[in-house]
Amino acid sequence: MSTAPQLVVHRDKELMAQAAAARLITKIVDAQASRGSASVVLTGGRNGNGLLAALAAAPARDAIDWARLDLWWGDERFLPEGDPERNVTQAREALLDAVPLDPKRVHAMPASNGPHGADVDAAAAAYAGELAAAAGPSHHGPVPAFDVLMLGVGPDTHVASLFPELPAVRETERTVVGVRGAPKPPPTRVTLTLPAIRAAREVWLLAAGEDKAEAAEIALSGAGEIQAPAAGAHGRARTLWLLDAAAASRLPRALYPPASP
């Protein structure tokens, strides 16, 4: 099931990060109240890390029961454990090391010096297996029904490590795949596929800065997902685009409410 995207446009990227962090806190607390735990998929990049830093600075972060939160990743650079370019390394610095998470519920994607060595396909299959093991009967598929799955949008419309026209964005069966030859370094990555992304209750796409304006315009104008992967990212209950004014500068005002702060 596809949900029509909703747009919220903020004045600048700092306000966007703070508002998104507040929104995420509320969503996690509500999920924990209704189901006992929450499941969130994190994204890297400047907007993903900006949101995590804003969450770390938010007094309301203490409303979250961090021990009852599962964290997953939408993609990862296939580099050695602890490499500063890995999304999980950056997430630990921005937030994770500052909050009392249960280490068993922090599901980092495999590193290139892990048990699968340099075999990116084996690493992807292992992560798919971890997702499948966490999916209960109520999740209707091989991945958990994530409460929120966040994605940064690249200037070329890529999300996670699904790049336009490359094989990973065409995948319809597997939930996690290895990526080789990514146009953005490093070339070797592990990524969730569109079927896994679409299992989420809510998908949030983050875009800030003038360099994201064209990507937002393309993805929200009816482009196909093979050419514009961001166009294929949607949640079962909600698809939310969180933008700053610069990233929204090429969008028709009819797409978003004038009251957006």
PDB file of C-alpha atoms in Angstrom:
ATOM      1  CA  MET A   1       0.000   0.000   0.000  1.00  0.00           C
ATOM      2  CA  SER A   2       1.310   3.397  -0.954  1.00  0.00           C
ATOM      3  CA  THR A   3       0.680   6.542   1.049  1.00  0.00           C
ATOM      4  CA  ALA A   4       0.647   9.975  -0.544  1.00  0.00           C
ATOM      5  CA  PRO A   5       3.553  12.049   0.752  1.00  0.00           C
ATOM      6  CA  GLN A   6       2.948  14.791   3.298  1.00  0.00           C
ATOM      7  CA  LEU A   7       5.351  17.727   3.387  1.00  0.00           C
ATOM      8  CA  VAL A   8       6.541  19.860   6.282  1.00  0.00           C
ATOM      9  CA  VAL A   9       8.844  22.743   5.393  1.00  0.00           C
ATOM     10  CA  HIS A  10      10.943  24.492   8.044  1.00  0.00           C
ATOM     11  CA  ARG A  11      12.772  27.792   7.837  1.00  0.00           C
ATOM     12  CA  ASP A  12      16.291  26.331   7.991  1.00  0.00           C
ATOM     13  CA  LYS A  13      18.130  23.060   8.565  1.00  0.00           C
ATOM     14  CA  GLU A  14      18.700  23.703  12.296  1.00  0.00           C
ATOM     15  CA  LEU A  15      14.996  24.180  12.938  1.00  0.00           C
ATOM     16  CA  MET A  16      14.239  21.188  10.744  1.00  0.00           C
ATOM     17  CA  ALA A  17      16.581  18.992  12.802  1.00  0.00           C
ATOM     18  CA  GLN A  18      15.112  20.173  16.102  1.00  0.00           C
ATOM     19  CA  ALA A  19      11.522  19.728  14.944  1.00  0.00           C
ATOM     20  CA  ALA A  20      12.253  16.292  13.495  1.00  0.00           C
ATOM     21  CA  ALA A  21      13.935  15.223  16.744  1.00  0.00           C
ATOM     22  CA  ALA A  22      10.893  16.360  18.740  1.00  0.00           C
ATOM     23  CA  ARG A  23       8.621  14.498  16.309  1.00  0.00           C
ATOM     24  CA  LEU A  24      10.727  11.346  16.674  1.00  0.00           C
ATOM     25  CA  ILE A  25      10.682  11.482  20.479  1.00  0.00           C
ATOM     26  CA  THR A  26       6.881  11.673  20.415  1.00  0.00           C
ATOM     27  CA  LYS A  27       6.626   8.787  17.960  1.00  0.00           C
ATOM     28  CA  ILE A  28       8.937   6.541  20.024  1.00  0.00           C
ATOM     29  CA  VAL A  29       7.164   7.326  23.301  1.00  0.00           C
ATOM     30  CA  ASP A  30       3.754   6.647  21.728  1.00  0.00           C
ATOM     31  CA  ALA A  31       4.937   3.339  20.250  1.00  0.00           C
ATOM     32  CA  GLN A  32       6.410   2.239  23.574  1.00  0.00           C
ATOM     33  CA  ALA A  33       3.164   3.137  25.346  1.00  0.00           C
ATOM     34  CA  SER A  34       1.032   1.159  22.901  1.00  0.00           C
ATOM     35  CA  ARG A  35       3.276  -1.827  22.095  1.00  0.00           C
ATOM     36  CA  GLY A  36       5.906  -1.912  24.837  1.00  0.00           C
ATOM     37  CA  SER A  37       8.825  -1.172  22.551  1.00  0.00           C
ATOM     38  CA  ALA A  38       9.721   0.874  19.481  1.00  0.00           C
ATOM     39  CA  SER A  39      11.713   0.185  16.346  1.00  0.00           C
ATOM     40  CA  VAL A  40      13.499   2.927  14.379  1.00  0.00           C
ATOM     41  CA  VAL A  41      15.702   2.826  11.291  1.00  0.00           C
ATOM     42  CA  LEU A  42      18.433   5.464  11.305  1.00  0.00           C
ATOM     43  CA  THR A  43      20.034   7.227   8.376  1.00  0.00           C
ATOM     44  CA  GLY A  44      23.492   8.755   8.064  1.00  0.00           C
ATOM     45  CA  GLY A  45      24.610  11.859   6.244  1.00  0.00           C
ATOM     46  CA  ARG A  46      24.464  15.435   7.401  1.00  0.00           C
ATOM     47  CA  ASN A  47      20.701  15.533   7.919  1.00  0.00           C
ATOM     48  CA  GLY A  48      20.495  12.187   9.684  1.00  0.00           C
ATOM     49  CA  ASN A  49      23.371  13.066  11.990  1.00  0.00           C
ATOM     50  CA  GLY A  50      21.959  16.558  12.518  1.00  0.00           C
ATOM     51  CA  LEU A  51      18.714  15.033  13.729  1.00  0.00           C
ATOM     52  CA  LEU A  52      20.568  12.711  16.132  1.00  0.00           C
ATOM     53  CA  ALA A  53      22.597  15.618  17.527  1.00  0.00           C
ATOM     54  CA  ALA A  54      19.393  17.604  18.028  1.00  0.00           C
ATOM     55  CA  LEU A  55      17.853  14.618  19.782  1.00  0.00           C
ATOM     56  CA  ALA A  56      20.888  14.347  22.063  1.00  0.00           C
ATOM     57  CA  ALA A  57      20.432  18.021  23.037  1.00  0.00           C
ATOM     58  CA  ALA A  58      16.667  17.781  23.578  1.00  0.00           C
ATOM     59  CA  PRO A  59      15.588  17.688  27.255  1.00  0.00           C
ATOM     60  CA  ALA A  60      12.594  15.552  26.238  1.00  0.00           C
ATOM     61  CA  ARG A  61      14.915  12.720  25.171  1.00  0.00           C
ATOM     62  CA  ASP A  62      14.593  11.368  28.730  1.00  0.00           C
ATOM     63  CA  ALA A  63      10.940  10.559  28.005  1.00  0.00           C
ATOM     64  CA  ILE A  64      12.188   7.657  25.863  1.00  0.00           C
ATOM     65  CA  ASP A  65      12.761   4.305  27.524  1.00  0.00           C
ATOM     66  CA  TRP A  66      16.041   3.693  25.709  1.00  0.00           C
ATOM     67  CA  ALA A  67      16.262   0.074  26.875  1.00  0.00           C
ATOM     68  CA  ARG A  68      13.057  -0.713  24.954  1.00  0.00           C
ATOM     69  CA  LEU A  69      14.185   0.741  21.625  1.00  0.00           C
ATOM     70  CA  ASP A  70      15.471  -1.247  18.651  1.00  0.00           C
ATOM     71  CA  LEU A  71      17.741   0.660  16.276  1.00  0.00           C
ATOM     72  CA  TRP A  72      18.429  -0.469  12.721  1.00  0.00           C
ATOM     73  CA  TRP A  73      20.159   1.165   9.766  1.00  0.00           C
ATOM     74  CA  GLY A  74      18.907   1.818   6.251  1.00  0.00           C
ATOM     75  CA  ASP A  75      22.364   1.431   4.778  1.00  0.00           C
ATOM     76  CA  GLU A  76      26.024   1.309   5.694  1.00  0.00           C
ATOM     77  CA  ARG A  77      29.384   1.890   4.115  1.00  0.00           C
ATOM     78  CA  PHE A  78      31.169  -1.463   3.930  1.00  0.00           C
ATOM     79  CA  LEU A  79      34.258  -0.373   5.839  1.00  0.00           C
ATOM     80  CA  PRO A  80      36.096  -1.689   8.921  1.00  0.00           C
ATOM     81  CA  GLU A  81      34.495  -1.482  12.352  1.00  0.00           C
ATOM     82  CA  GLY A  82      35.064   1.947  13.900  1.00  0.00           C
ATOM     83  CA  ASP A  83      35.840   3.662  10.597  1.00  0.00           C
ATOM     84  CA  PRO A  84      34.804   7.328  10.925  1.00  0.00           C
ATOM     85  CA  GLU A  85      32.914   7.110   7.624  1.00  0.00           C
ATOM     86  CA  ARG A  86      30.568   4.374   8.872  1.00  0.00           C
ATOM     87  CA  ASN A  87      27.069   5.548   9.707  1.00  0.00           C
ATOM     88  CA  VAL A  88      27.051   3.649  12.998  1.00  0.00           C
ATOM     89  CA  THR A  89      30.319   5.322  14.076  1.00  0.00           C
ATOM     90  CA  GLN A  90      28.844   8.752  13.377  1.00  0.00           C
ATOM     91  CA  ALA A  91      25.578   7.844  15.121  1.00  0.00           C
ATOM     92  CA  ARG A  92      27.452   6.737  18.241  1.00  0.00           C
ATOM     93  CA  GLU A  93      29.268  10.062  18.366  1.00  0.00           C
ATOM     94  CA  ALA A  94      26.114  12.105  17.755  1.00  0.00           C
ATOM     95  CA  LEU A  95      23.797  10.304  20.185  1.00  0.00           C
ATOM     96  CA  LEU A  96      24.097   6.607  20.921  1.00  0.00           C
ATOM     97  CA  ASP A  97      27.034   6.745  23.317  1.00  0.00           C
ATOM     98  CA  ALA A  98      25.141   9.325  25.430  1.00  0.00           C
ATOM     99  CA  VAL A  99      21.977   7.298  26.091  1.00  0.00           C
ATOM    100  CA  PRO A 100      21.353   3.999  27.947  1.00  0.00           C
ATOM    101  CA  LEU A 101      20.582   1.723  25.007  1.00  0.00           C
ATOM    102  CA  ASP A 102      20.494  -2.061  25.283  1.00  0.00           C
ATOM    103  CA  PRO A 103      23.522  -3.108  23.164  1.00  0.00           C
ATOM    104  CA  LYS A 104      21.643  -6.203  21.959  1.00  0.00           C
ATOM    105  CA  ARG A 105      19.014  -3.909  20.417  1.00  0.00           C
ATOM    106  CA  VAL A 106      21.476  -1.793  18.435  1.00  0.00           C
ATOM    107  CA  HIS A 107      21.566  -3.631  15.112  1.00  0.00           C
ATOM    108  CA  ALA A 108      24.583  -2.283  13.240  1.00  0.00           C
ATOM    109  CA  MET A 109      25.178  -3.570   9.731  1.00  0.00           C
ATOM    110  CA  PRO A 110      28.261  -5.796   9.340  1.00  0.00           C
ATOM    111  CA  ALA A 111      31.691  -4.251   8.879  1.00  0.00           C
ATOM    112  CA  SER A 112      34.198  -5.277   6.217  1.00  0.00           C
ATOM    113  CA  ASN A 113      36.460  -6.790   8.893  1.00  0.00           C
ATOM    114  CA  GLY A 114      33.607  -8.677  10.565  1.00  0.00           C
ATOM    115  CA  PRO A 115      32.718 -12.385  10.417  1.00  0.00           C
ATOM    116  CA  HIS A 116      31.938 -12.185   6.689  1.00  0.00           C
ATOM    117  CA  GLY A 117      35.202 -10.516   5.773  1.00  0.00           C
ATOM    118  CA  ALA A 118      35.136  -8.637   2.504  1.00  0.00           C
ATOM    119  CA  ASP A 119      32.112 -10.589   1.185  1.00  0.00           C
ATOM    120  CA  VAL A 120      29.502  -7.823   0.971  1.00  0.00           C
ATOM    121  CA  ASP A 121      26.806 -10.209  -0.267  1.00  0.00           C
ATOM    122  CA  ALA A 122      27.271 -12.476   2.763  1.00  0.00           C
ATOM    123  CA  ALA A 123      27.153  -9.413   5.019  1.00  0.00           C
ATOM    124  CA  ALA A 124      23.885  -8.305   3.406  1.00  0.00           C
ATOM    125  CA  ALA A 125      22.396 -11.792   3.748  1.00  0.00           C
ATOM    126  CA  ALA A 126      23.363 -11.873   7.426  1.00  0.00           C
ATOM    127  CA  TYR A 127      21.600  -8.574   8.073  1.00  0.00           C
ATOM    128  CA  ALA A 128      18.536  -9.827   6.207  1.00  0.00           C
ATOM    129  CA  GLY A 129      18.574 -12.831   8.526  1.00  0.00           C
ATOM    130  CA  GLU A 130      18.768 -10.595  11.590  1.00  0.00           C
ATOM    131  CA  LEU A 131      15.796  -8.595  10.341  1.00  0.00           C
ATOM    132  CA  ALA A 132      13.804 -11.760   9.648  1.00  0.00           C
ATOM    133  CA  ALA A 133      14.533 -13.086  13.137  1.00  0.00           C
ATOM    134  CA  ALA A 134      13.168  -9.861  14.648  1.00  0.00           C
ATOM    135  CA  ALA A 135       9.976  -9.915  12.571  1.00  0.00           C
ATOM    136  CA  GLY A 136       7.038 -11.343  14.482  1.00  0.00           C
ATOM    137  CA  PRO A 137       3.862 -12.962  13.117  1.00  0.00           C
ATOM    138  CA  SER A 138       2.089  -9.593  13.193  1.00  0.00           C
ATOM    139  CA  HIS A 139       4.648  -7.994  10.888  1.00  0.00           C
ATOM    140  CA  HIS A 140       3.431  -9.751   7.742  1.00  0.00           C
ATOM    141  CA  GLY A 141       6.851 -10.170   6.193  1.00  0.00           C
ATOM    142  CA  PRO A 142      10.595 -10.755   6.514  1.00  0.00           C
ATOM    143  CA  VAL A 143      11.357  -7.467   8.327  1.00  0.00           C
ATOM    144  CA  PRO A 144       9.922  -5.861  11.458  1.00  0.00           C
ATOM    145  CA  ALA A 145       7.165  -3.272  11.034  1.00  0.00           C
ATOM    146  CA  PHE A 146       9.453  -0.359  11.878  1.00  0.00           C
ATOM    147  CA  ASP A 147       7.703   2.523  13.646  1.00  0.00           C
ATOM    148  CA  VAL A 148       9.818   5.107  11.824  1.00  0.00           C
ATOM    149  CA  LEU A 149      12.310   4.602   9.000  1.00  0.00           C
ATOM    150  CA  MET A 150      14.350   7.702   8.196  1.00  0.00           C
ATOM    151  CA  LEU A 151      16.103   8.381   4.911  1.00  0.00           C
ATOM    152  CA  GLY A 152      18.304  11.199   3.749  1.00  0.00           C
ATOM    153  CA  VAL A 153      17.713  12.250   0.152  1.00  0.00           C
ATOM    154  CA  GLY A 154      20.805  12.672  -2.008  1.00  0.00           C
ATOM    155  CA  PRO A 155      21.188  15.344  -4.711  1.00  0.00           C
ATOM    156  CA  ASP A 156      20.747  12.542  -7.289  1.00  0.00           C
ATOM    157  CA  THR A 157      17.525  11.368  -5.522  1.00  0.00           C
ATOM    158  CA  HIS A 158      19.238   8.345  -3.951  1.00  0.00           C
ATOM    159  CA  VAL A 159      17.984   7.071  -0.592  1.00  0.00           C
ATOM    160  CA  ALA A 160      19.851   4.607   1.636  1.00  0.00           C
ATOM    161  CA  SER A 161      22.347   3.193  -0.887  1.00  0.00           C
ATOM    162  CA  LEU A 162      19.759   2.841  -3.627  1.00  0.00           C
ATOM    163  CA  PHE A 163      21.148   4.850  -6.522  1.00  0.00           C
ATOM    164  CA  PRO A 164      19.302   5.678  -9.763  1.00  0.00           C
ATOM    165  CA  GLU A 165      19.357   2.873 -12.338  1.00  0.00           C
ATOM    166  CA  LEU A 166      21.690   0.584 -10.312  1.00  0.00           C
ATOM    167  CA  PRO A 167      20.675  -3.031  -9.616  1.00  0.00           C
ATOM    168  CA  ALA A 168      19.821  -2.504  -5.937  1.00  0.00           C
ATOM    169  CA  VAL A 169      16.920  -0.161  -6.673  1.00  0.00           C
ATOM    170  CA  ARG A 170      15.414  -2.811  -8.980  1.00  0.00           C
ATOM    171  CA  GLU A 171      15.418  -5.513  -6.279  1.00  0.00           C
ATOM    172  CA  THR A 172      11.916  -6.806  -5.538  1.00  0.00           C
ATOM    173  CA  GLU A 173      12.550  -9.946  -3.447  1.00  0.00           C
ATOM    174  CA  ARG A 174      15.487  -9.539  -1.073  1.00  0.00           C
ATOM    175  CA  THR A 175      15.315  -7.118   1.862  1.00  0.00           C
ATOM    176  CA  VAL A 176      19.051  -6.328   2.061  1.00  0.00           C
ATOM    177  CA  VAL A 177      21.621  -6.342  -0.738  1.00  0.00           C
ATOM    178  CA  GLY A 178      25.266  -5.557  -1.262  1.00  0.00           C
ATOM    179  CA  VAL A 179      26.100  -2.609  -3.488  1.00  0.00           C
ATOM    180  CA  ARG A 180      29.193  -2.388  -5.672  1.00  0.00           C
ATOM    181  CA  GLY A 181      30.219   0.536  -7.812  1.00  0.00           C
ATOM    182  CA  ALA A 182      28.178   3.166  -5.969  1.00  0.00           C
ATOM    183  CA  PRO A 183      28.712   6.555  -7.657  1.00  0.00           C
ATOM    184  CA  LYS A 184      29.362   8.100  -4.250  1.00  0.00           C
ATOM    185  CA  PRO A 185      32.393   6.849  -2.287  1.00  0.00           C
ATOM    186  CA  PRO A 186      32.937   4.387  -0.832  1.00  0.00           C
ATOM    187  CA  PRO A 187      31.742   2.233  -3.733  1.00  0.00           C
ATOM    188  CA  THR A 188      30.911  -0.858  -1.657  1.00  0.00           C
ATOM    189  CA  ARG A 189      27.889  -0.675   0.654  1.00  0.00           C
ATOM    190  CA  VAL A 190      25.069  -2.627   2.291  1.00  0.00           C
ATOM    191  CA  THR A 191      21.520  -1.326   1.910  1.00  0.00           C
ATOM    192  CA  LEU A 192      17.902  -2.065   2.636  1.00  0.00           C
ATOM    193  CA  THR A 193      15.850  -2.462  -0.531  1.00  0.00           C
ATOM    194  CA  LEU A 194      12.589  -0.740  -1.396  1.00  0.00           C
ATOM    195  CA  PRO A 195      10.508  -3.751  -0.229  1.00  0.00           C
ATOM    196  CA  ALA A 196      12.135  -3.528   3.212  1.00  0.00           C
ATOM    197  CA  ILE A 197      11.706   0.250   3.355  1.00  0.00           C
ATOM    198  CA  ARG A 198       8.015  -0.052   2.488  1.00  0.00           C
ATOM    199  CA  ALA A 199       7.424  -2.380   5.452  1.00  0.00           C
ATOM    200  CA  ALA A 200       7.781   0.603   7.802  1.00  0.00           C
ATOM    201  CA  ARG A 201       4.717   2.165   9.365  1.00  0.00           C
ATOM    202  CA  GLU A 202       6.157   5.598   8.658  1.00  0.00           C
ATOM    203  CA  VAL A 203       8.911   6.651   6.257  1.00  0.00           C
ATOM    204  CA  TRP A 204      10.472  10.068   6.808  1.00  0.00           C
ATOM    205  CA  LEU A 205      12.595  11.614   4.052  1.00  0.00           C
ATOM    206  CA  LEU A 206      14.975  14.364   5.171  1.00  0.00           C
ATOM    207  CA  ALA A 207      16.241  17.011   2.775  1.00  0.00           C
ATOM    208  CA  ALA A 208      17.935  20.306   3.602  1.00  0.00           C
ATOM    209  CA  GLY A 209      19.969  22.693   1.495  1.00  0.00           C
ATOM    210  CA  GLU A 210      19.808  24.103  -2.010  1.00  0.00           C
ATOM    211  CA  ASP A 211      21.671  21.083  -3.375  1.00  0.00           C
ATOM    212  CA  LYS A 212      18.624  18.941  -2.521  1.00  0.00           C
ATOM    213  CA  ALA A 213      16.041  21.181  -4.213  1.00  0.00           C
ATOM    214  CA  GLU A 214      16.183  19.490  -7.607  1.00  0.00           C
ATOM    215  CA  ALA A 215      16.042  16.017  -6.063  1.00  0.00           C
ATOM    216  CA  ALA A 216      12.949  16.926  -4.050  1.00  0.00           C
ATOM    217  CA  GLU A 217      11.308  18.400  -7.139  1.00  0.00           C
ATOM    218  CA  ILE A 218      12.014  15.286  -9.230  1.00  0.00           C
ATOM    219  CA  ALA A 219      10.977  12.771  -6.574  1.00  0.00           C
ATOM    220  CA  LEU A 220       7.736  14.588  -5.768  1.00  0.00           C
ATOM    221  CA  SER A 221       6.725  15.219  -9.381  1.00  0.00           C
ATOM    222  CA  GLY A 222       5.777  11.669 -10.276  1.00  0.00           C
ATOM    223  CA  ALA A 223       9.167  10.316 -11.334  1.00  0.00           C
ATOM    224  CA  GLY A 224       9.678   6.564 -11.438  1.00  0.00           C
ATOM    225  CA  GLU A 225      11.580   4.876  -8.616  1.00  0.00           C
ATOM    226  CA  ILE A 226      14.236   3.365 -10.892  1.00  0.00           C
ATOM    227  CA  GLN A 227      15.266   6.835 -12.069  1.00  0.00           C
ATOM    228  CA  ALA A 228      14.483   8.541  -8.723  1.00  0.00           C
ATOM    229  CA  PRO A 229      14.719   6.077  -5.820  1.00  0.00           C
ATOM    230  CA  ALA A 230      13.319   8.619  -3.339  1.00  0.00           C
ATOM    231  CA  ALA A 231      10.049   8.468  -5.267  1.00  0.00           C
ATOM    232  CA  GLY A 232       9.713   4.791  -4.333  1.00  0.00           C
ATOM    233  CA  ALA A 233      10.211   5.254  -0.580  1.00  0.00           C
ATOM    234  CA  HIS A 234       6.913   5.283   1.248  1.00  0.00           C
ATOM    235  CA  GLY A 235       5.461   3.994   4.503  1.00  0.00           C
ATOM    236  CA  ARG A 236       2.388   1.844   5.051  1.00  0.00           C
ATOM    237  CA  ALA A 237       0.671   4.444   7.244  1.00  0.00           C
ATOM    238  CA  ARG A 238       2.519   7.654   6.432  1.00  0.00           C
ATOM    239  CA  THR A 239       5.160   9.110   4.135  1.00  0.00           C
ATOM    240  CA  LEU A 240       6.593  12.347   5.468  1.00  0.00           C
ATOM    241  CA  TRP A 241       8.996  14.696   3.726  1.00  0.00           C
ATOM    242  CA  LEU A 242      10.813  16.973   6.190  1.00  0.00           C
ATOM    243  CA  LEU A 243      12.512  19.824   4.338  1.00  0.00           C
ATOM    244  CA  ASP A 244      14.043  23.198   4.926  1.00  0.00           C
ATOM    245  CA  ALA A 245      13.041  26.182   2.813  1.00  0.00           C
ATOM    246  CA  ALA A 246      16.078  25.822   0.548  1.00  0.00           C
ATOM    247  CA  ALA A 247      15.329  22.190  -0.310  1.00  0.00           C
ATOM    248  CA  ALA A 248      11.674  23.072  -0.930  1.00  0.00           C
ATOM    249  CA  SER A 249      12.468  26.104  -3.098  1.00  0.00           C
ATOM    250  CA  ARG A 250      11.533  24.398  -6.394  1.00  0.00           C
ATOM    251  CA  LEU A 251       8.319  22.791  -5.171  1.00  0.00           C
ATOM    252  CA  PRO A 252       4.890  24.243  -5.946  1.00  0.00           C
ATOM    253  CA  ARG A 253       3.353  25.816  -2.863  1.00  0.00           C
ATOM    254  CA  ALA A 254       0.251  23.711  -3.423  1.00  0.00           C
ATOM    255  CA  LEU A 255       2.236  20.692  -2.181  1.00  0.00           C
ATOM    256  CA  TYR A 256       2.659  21.932   1.360  1.00  0.00           C
ATOM    257  CA  PRO A 257       0.631  24.046   3.786  1.00  0.00           C
ATOM    258  CA  PRO A 258       1.553  27.720   4.029  1.00  0.00           C
ATOM    259  CA  ALA A 259       1.507  27.408   7.807  1.00  0.00           C
ATOM    260  CA  SER A 260       4.638  25.245   7.852  1.00  0.00           C
ATOM    261  CA  PRO A 261       7.089  27.060  10.166  1.00  0.00           C
TER     262      PRO A 261
END
